[in-house]
Coordinates of C-alpha atoms in Angstrom, one line a residue:
Chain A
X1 CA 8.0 -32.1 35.6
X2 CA 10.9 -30.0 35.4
X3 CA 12.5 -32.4 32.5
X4 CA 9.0 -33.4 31.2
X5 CA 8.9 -29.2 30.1
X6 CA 12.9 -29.7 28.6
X7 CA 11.9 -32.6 26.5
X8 CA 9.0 -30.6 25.0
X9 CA 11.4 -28.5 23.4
X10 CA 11.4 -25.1 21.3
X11 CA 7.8 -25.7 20.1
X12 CA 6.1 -26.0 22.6
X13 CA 7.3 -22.9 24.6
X14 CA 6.7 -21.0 21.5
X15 CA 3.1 -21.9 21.3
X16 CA 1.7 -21.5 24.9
X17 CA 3.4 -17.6 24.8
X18 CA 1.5 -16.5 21.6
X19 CA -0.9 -13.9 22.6
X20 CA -3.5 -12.6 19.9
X21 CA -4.7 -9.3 20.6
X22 CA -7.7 -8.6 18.5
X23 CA -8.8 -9.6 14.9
X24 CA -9.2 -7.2 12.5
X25 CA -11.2 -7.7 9.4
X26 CA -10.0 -5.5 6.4
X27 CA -11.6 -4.6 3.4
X28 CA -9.5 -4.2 0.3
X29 CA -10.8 -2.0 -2.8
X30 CA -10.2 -0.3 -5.9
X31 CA -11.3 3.2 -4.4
X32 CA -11.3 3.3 -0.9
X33 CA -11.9 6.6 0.2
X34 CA -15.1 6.3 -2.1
X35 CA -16.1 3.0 0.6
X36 CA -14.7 4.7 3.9
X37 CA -17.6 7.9 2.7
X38 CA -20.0 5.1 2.0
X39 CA -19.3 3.0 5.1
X40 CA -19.9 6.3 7.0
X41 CA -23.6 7.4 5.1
X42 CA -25.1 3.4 5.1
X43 CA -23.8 2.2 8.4
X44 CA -23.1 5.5 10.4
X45 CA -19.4 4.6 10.8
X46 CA -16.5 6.5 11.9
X47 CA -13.3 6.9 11.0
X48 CA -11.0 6.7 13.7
X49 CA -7.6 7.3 12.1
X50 CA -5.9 6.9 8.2
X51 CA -2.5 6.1 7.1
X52 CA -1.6 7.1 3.3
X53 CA 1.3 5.9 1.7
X54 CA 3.5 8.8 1.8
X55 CA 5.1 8.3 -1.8
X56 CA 1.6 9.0 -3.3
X57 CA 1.0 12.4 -1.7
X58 CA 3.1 14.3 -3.9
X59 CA 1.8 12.1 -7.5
X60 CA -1.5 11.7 -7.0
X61 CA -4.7 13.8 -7.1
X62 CA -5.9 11.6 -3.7
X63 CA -3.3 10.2 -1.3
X64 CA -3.5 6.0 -1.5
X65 CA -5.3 4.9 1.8
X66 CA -3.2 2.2 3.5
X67 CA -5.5 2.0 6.0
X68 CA -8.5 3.7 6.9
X69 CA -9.8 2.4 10.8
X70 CA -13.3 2.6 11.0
X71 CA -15.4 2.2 14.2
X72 CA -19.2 0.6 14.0
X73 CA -20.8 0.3 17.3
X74 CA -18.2 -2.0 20.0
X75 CA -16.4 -2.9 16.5
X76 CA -13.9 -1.6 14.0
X77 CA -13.1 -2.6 10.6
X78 CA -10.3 -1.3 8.3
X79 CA -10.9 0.3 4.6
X80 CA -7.7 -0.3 2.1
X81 CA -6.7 0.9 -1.3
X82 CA -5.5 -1.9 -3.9
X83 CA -2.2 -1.3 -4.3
X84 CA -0.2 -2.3 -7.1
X85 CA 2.9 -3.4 -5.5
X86 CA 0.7 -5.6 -2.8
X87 CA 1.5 -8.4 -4.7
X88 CA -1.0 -11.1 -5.9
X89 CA -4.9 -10.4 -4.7
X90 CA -6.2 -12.5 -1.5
X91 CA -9.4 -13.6 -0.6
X92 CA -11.0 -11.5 -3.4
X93 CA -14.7 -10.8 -4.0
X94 CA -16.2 -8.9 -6.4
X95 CA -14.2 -6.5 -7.4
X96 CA -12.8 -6.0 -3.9
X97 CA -10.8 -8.5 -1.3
X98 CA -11.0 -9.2 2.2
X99 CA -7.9 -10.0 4.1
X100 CA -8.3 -10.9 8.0
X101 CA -5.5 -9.7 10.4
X102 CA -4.2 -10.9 13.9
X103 CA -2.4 -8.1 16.2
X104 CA -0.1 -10.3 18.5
X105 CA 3.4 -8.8 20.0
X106 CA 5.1 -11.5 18.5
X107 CA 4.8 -12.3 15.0
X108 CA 7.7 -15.2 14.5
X109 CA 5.9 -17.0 17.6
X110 CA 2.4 -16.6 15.8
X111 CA 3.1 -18.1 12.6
X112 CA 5.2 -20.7 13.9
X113 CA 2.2 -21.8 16.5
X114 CA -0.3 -21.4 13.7
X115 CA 2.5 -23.3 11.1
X116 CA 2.3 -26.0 14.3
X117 CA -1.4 -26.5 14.0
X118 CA -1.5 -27.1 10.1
X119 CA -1.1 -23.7 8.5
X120 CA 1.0 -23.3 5.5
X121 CA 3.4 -20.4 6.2
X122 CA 3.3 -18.3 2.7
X123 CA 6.7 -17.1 2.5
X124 CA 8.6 -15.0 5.5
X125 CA 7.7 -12.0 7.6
X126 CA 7.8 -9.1 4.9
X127 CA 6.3 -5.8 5.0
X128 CA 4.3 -3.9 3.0
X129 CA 1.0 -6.1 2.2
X130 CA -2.1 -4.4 2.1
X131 CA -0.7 -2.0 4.8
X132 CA 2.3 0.6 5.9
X133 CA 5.7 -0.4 3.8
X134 CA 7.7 -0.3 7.4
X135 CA 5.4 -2.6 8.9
X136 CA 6.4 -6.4 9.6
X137 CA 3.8 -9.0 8.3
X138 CA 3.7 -12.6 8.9
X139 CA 1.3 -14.7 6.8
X140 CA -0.1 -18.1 6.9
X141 CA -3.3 -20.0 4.5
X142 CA -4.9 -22.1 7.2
X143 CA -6.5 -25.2 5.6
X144 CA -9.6 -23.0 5.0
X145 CA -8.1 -21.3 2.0
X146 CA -7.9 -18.1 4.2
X147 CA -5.0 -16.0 4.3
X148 CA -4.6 -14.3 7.9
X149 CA -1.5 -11.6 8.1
X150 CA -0.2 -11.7 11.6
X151 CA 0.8 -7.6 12.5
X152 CA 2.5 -5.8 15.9
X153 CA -0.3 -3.4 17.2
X154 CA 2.9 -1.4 18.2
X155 CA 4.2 -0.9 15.5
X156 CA 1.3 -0.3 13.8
X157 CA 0.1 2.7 16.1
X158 CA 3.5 4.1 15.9
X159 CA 3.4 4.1 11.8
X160 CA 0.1 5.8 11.9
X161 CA 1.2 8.1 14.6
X162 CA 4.3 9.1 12.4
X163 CA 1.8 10.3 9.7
X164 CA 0.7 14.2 9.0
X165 CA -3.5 14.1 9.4
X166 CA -5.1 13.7 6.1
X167 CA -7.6 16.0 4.8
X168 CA -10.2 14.8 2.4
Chain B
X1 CA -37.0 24.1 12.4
X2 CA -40.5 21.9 13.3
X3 CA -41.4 22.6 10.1
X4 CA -38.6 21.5 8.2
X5 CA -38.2 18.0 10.3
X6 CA -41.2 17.9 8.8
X7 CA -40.5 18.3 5.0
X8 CA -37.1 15.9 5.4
X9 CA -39.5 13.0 5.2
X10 CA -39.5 9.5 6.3
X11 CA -36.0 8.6 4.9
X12 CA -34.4 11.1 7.5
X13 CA -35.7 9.8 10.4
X14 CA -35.3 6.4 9.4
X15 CA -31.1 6.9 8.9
X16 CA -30.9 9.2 11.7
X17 CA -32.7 5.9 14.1
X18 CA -30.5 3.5 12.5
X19 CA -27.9 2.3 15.0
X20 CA -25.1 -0.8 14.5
X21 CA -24.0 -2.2 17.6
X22 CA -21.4 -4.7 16.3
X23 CA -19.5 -5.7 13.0
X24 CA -18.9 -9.2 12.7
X25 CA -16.9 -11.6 10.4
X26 CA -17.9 -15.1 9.7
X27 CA -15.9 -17.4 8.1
X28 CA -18.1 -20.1 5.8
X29 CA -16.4 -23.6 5.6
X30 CA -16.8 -26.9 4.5
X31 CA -16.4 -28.3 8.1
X32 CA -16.8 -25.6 10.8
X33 CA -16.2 -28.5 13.5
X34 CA -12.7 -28.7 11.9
X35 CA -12.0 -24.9 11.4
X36 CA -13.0 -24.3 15.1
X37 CA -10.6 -27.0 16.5
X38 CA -7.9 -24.8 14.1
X39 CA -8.7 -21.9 15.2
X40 CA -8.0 -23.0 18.3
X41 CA -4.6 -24.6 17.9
X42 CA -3.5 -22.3 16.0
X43 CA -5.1 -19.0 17.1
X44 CA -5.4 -19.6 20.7
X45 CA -9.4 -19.1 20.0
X46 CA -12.1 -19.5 22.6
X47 CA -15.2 -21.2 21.6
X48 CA -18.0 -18.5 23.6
X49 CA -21.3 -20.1 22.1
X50 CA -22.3 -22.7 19.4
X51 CA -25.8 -23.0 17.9
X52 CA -26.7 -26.2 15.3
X53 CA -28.9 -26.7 13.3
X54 CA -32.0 -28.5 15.2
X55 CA -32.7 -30.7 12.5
X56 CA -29.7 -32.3 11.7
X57 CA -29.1 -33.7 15.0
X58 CA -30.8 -36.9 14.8
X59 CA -29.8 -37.3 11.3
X60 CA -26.2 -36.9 10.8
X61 CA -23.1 -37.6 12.8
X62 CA -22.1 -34.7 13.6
X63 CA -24.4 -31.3 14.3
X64 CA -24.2 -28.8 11.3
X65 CA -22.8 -25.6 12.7
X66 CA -24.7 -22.7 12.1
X67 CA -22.9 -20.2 13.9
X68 CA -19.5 -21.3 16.4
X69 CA -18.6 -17.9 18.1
X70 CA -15.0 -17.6 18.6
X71 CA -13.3 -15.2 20.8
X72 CA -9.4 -14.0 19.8
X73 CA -8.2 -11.4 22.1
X74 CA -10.7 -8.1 22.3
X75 CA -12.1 -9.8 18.9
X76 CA -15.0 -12.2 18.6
X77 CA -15.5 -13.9 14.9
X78 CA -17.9 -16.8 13.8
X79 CA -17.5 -20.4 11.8
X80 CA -20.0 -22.0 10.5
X81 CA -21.0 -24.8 7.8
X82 CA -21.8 -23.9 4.8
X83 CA -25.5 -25.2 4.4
X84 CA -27.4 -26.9 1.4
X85 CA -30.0 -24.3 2.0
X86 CA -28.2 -21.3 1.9
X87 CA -28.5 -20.3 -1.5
X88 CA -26.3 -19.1 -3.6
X89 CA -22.3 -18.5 -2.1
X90 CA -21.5 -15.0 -1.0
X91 CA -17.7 -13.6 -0.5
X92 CA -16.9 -16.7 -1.7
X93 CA -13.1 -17.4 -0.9
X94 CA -11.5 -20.7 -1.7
X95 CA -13.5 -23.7 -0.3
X96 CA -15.4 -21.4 2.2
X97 CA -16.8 -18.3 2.0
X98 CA -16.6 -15.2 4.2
X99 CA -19.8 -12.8 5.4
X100 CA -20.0 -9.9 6.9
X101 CA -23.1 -9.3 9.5
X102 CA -24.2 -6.1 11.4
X103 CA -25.6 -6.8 14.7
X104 CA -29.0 -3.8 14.6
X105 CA -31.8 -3.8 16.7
X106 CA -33.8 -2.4 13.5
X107 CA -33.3 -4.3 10.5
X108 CA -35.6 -2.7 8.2
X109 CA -34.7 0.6 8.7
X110 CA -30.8 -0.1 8.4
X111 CA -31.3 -1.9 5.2
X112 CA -33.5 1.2 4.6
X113 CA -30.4 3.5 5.1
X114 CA -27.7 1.7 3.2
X115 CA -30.0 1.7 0.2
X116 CA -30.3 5.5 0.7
X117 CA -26.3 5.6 0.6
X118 CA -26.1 3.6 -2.7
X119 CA -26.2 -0.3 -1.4
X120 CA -28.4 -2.5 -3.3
X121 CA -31.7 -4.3 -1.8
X122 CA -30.8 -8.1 -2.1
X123 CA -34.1 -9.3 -1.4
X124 CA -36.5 -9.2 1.4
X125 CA -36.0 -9.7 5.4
X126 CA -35.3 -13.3 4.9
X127 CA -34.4 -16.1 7.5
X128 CA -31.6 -18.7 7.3
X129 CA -29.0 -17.5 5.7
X130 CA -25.9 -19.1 6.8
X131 CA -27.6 -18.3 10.4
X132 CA -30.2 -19.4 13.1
X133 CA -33.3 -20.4 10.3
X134 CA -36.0 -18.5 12.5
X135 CA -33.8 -15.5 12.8
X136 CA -34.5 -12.3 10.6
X137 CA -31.9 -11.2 7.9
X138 CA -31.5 -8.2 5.9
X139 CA -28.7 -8.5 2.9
X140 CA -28.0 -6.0 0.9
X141 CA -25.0 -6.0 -1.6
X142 CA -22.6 -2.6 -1.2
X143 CA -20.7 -0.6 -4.3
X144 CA -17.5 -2.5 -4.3
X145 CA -19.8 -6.0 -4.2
X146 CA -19.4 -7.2 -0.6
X147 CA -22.5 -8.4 0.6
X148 CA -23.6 -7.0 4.2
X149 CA -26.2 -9.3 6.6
X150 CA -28.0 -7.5 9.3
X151 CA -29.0 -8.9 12.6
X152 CA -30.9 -8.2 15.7
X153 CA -28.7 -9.0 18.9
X154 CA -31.4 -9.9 20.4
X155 CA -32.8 -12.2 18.5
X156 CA -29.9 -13.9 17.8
X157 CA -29.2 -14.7 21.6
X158 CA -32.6 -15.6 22.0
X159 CA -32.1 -17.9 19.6
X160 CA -28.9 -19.4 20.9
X161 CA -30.6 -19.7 24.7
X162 CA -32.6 -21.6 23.4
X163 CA -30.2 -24.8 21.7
X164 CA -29.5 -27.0 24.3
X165 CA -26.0 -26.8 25.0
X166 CA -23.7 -29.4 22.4
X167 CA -20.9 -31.3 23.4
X168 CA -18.8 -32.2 21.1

């Protein structure tokens, strides 16, 4: 039993200790603190916390939302600004985009599982897609077409911790 | 202050009773069967509930999925096939297609309230729309041009107690 688990080698071990946290559904748009005040008047939600990018703040009439966290009944959902540096649009609809993220500790492990199960891994781990520049993202198109960016929940809380509270 | 309760009108009361209990995300494919078994492997997804379509069963090899719940983490999302009788595609992303539903227990009044906030009324309470065909749907269509399905939870549970359970 002892060989059996040697022979199954690297892969294997790196599949059965991927843990996914939670899934987090993210709304991408041209004006997003417009959609975070409408999310709040049509479906009574609340925001829970925002990260800006901070190069904006001092440019810009309206800091660019990163992230805007928004809770609706047991559930939470995320509110973005289109950025221009995020690169080439995913998932798009209308004139918006949705992109759907996995929170796991361990990012490498996660894209090599889901890489393991017929993913295509789209590129390496980067940052700054769609959310904080200092943030690691891993991203896989599963054989869907869907594009699912694989974050820490660490290191996310600690980016939005390290921000100044925003007011609108 | 009786007075002015009053003079606010229906609209008021109708956002103020609105209440969301749940955001979910539901990922529209080709072959749910397949995207479920993906999820799987490469998520570590557990399946919580699967409802088919009742008419299909007898015909075709394999049940058409009309709603696979998946669990990931704290997070629960839903596969399903994407249905001849759906109408038109919505969030259409690749092959598949990704909705976004809002679990309610009044439909009508929170279709009533997002078209208050500036959504747009696509249609009438409606059933079978990428969903249980005797379960009531609201749709209405926001700013940025996702389009936004409410629910009942209770309906929809009712709904899926009563599908015999499907091995697969």
């Amino acid at each position: 039993m002892a060989q059996q688990d040697v022979q199954n080698g690297e892969s294997e071990k790196v599949a059965s200790a991927v843990e996914i946290k939670a899934v987090l559904t993210q709304l991408v748009v041209p004006k997003a603190d417009d959609a975070v005040k409408f999310y709040k008047a049509a479906f009574g939600a609340v925001e829970l916390e925002r990260s800006t990018h901070p190069k904006r703040k001092a440019e810009q009439e309206r800091p660019l939302i990163l992230s805007a966290q928004l809770k609706l009944g047991s559930s939470t959902f995320l509110v973005s600004d289109n950025t221009e540096d995020s690169g080439e649009p995913v998932n798009v609809v209308g004139s918006g985009a949705i992109a759907l993220w996995l929170e796991t500790p361990d990012i490498g492990a996660a894209v090599a599982k889901a890489v393991l199960a017929g993913a295509v891994s789209e590129g390496e781990i980067t940052t700054g897609v769609f959310s904080d520049p200092e943030q690691p993202v891993g991203k896989v198109r599963d054989p869907f077409g869907f594009l699912w960016f694989f974050t820490s929940p660490v290191a996310k809380k600690a980016a939005a911790e390290s921000e100044a509270p925003v007011t609108v």
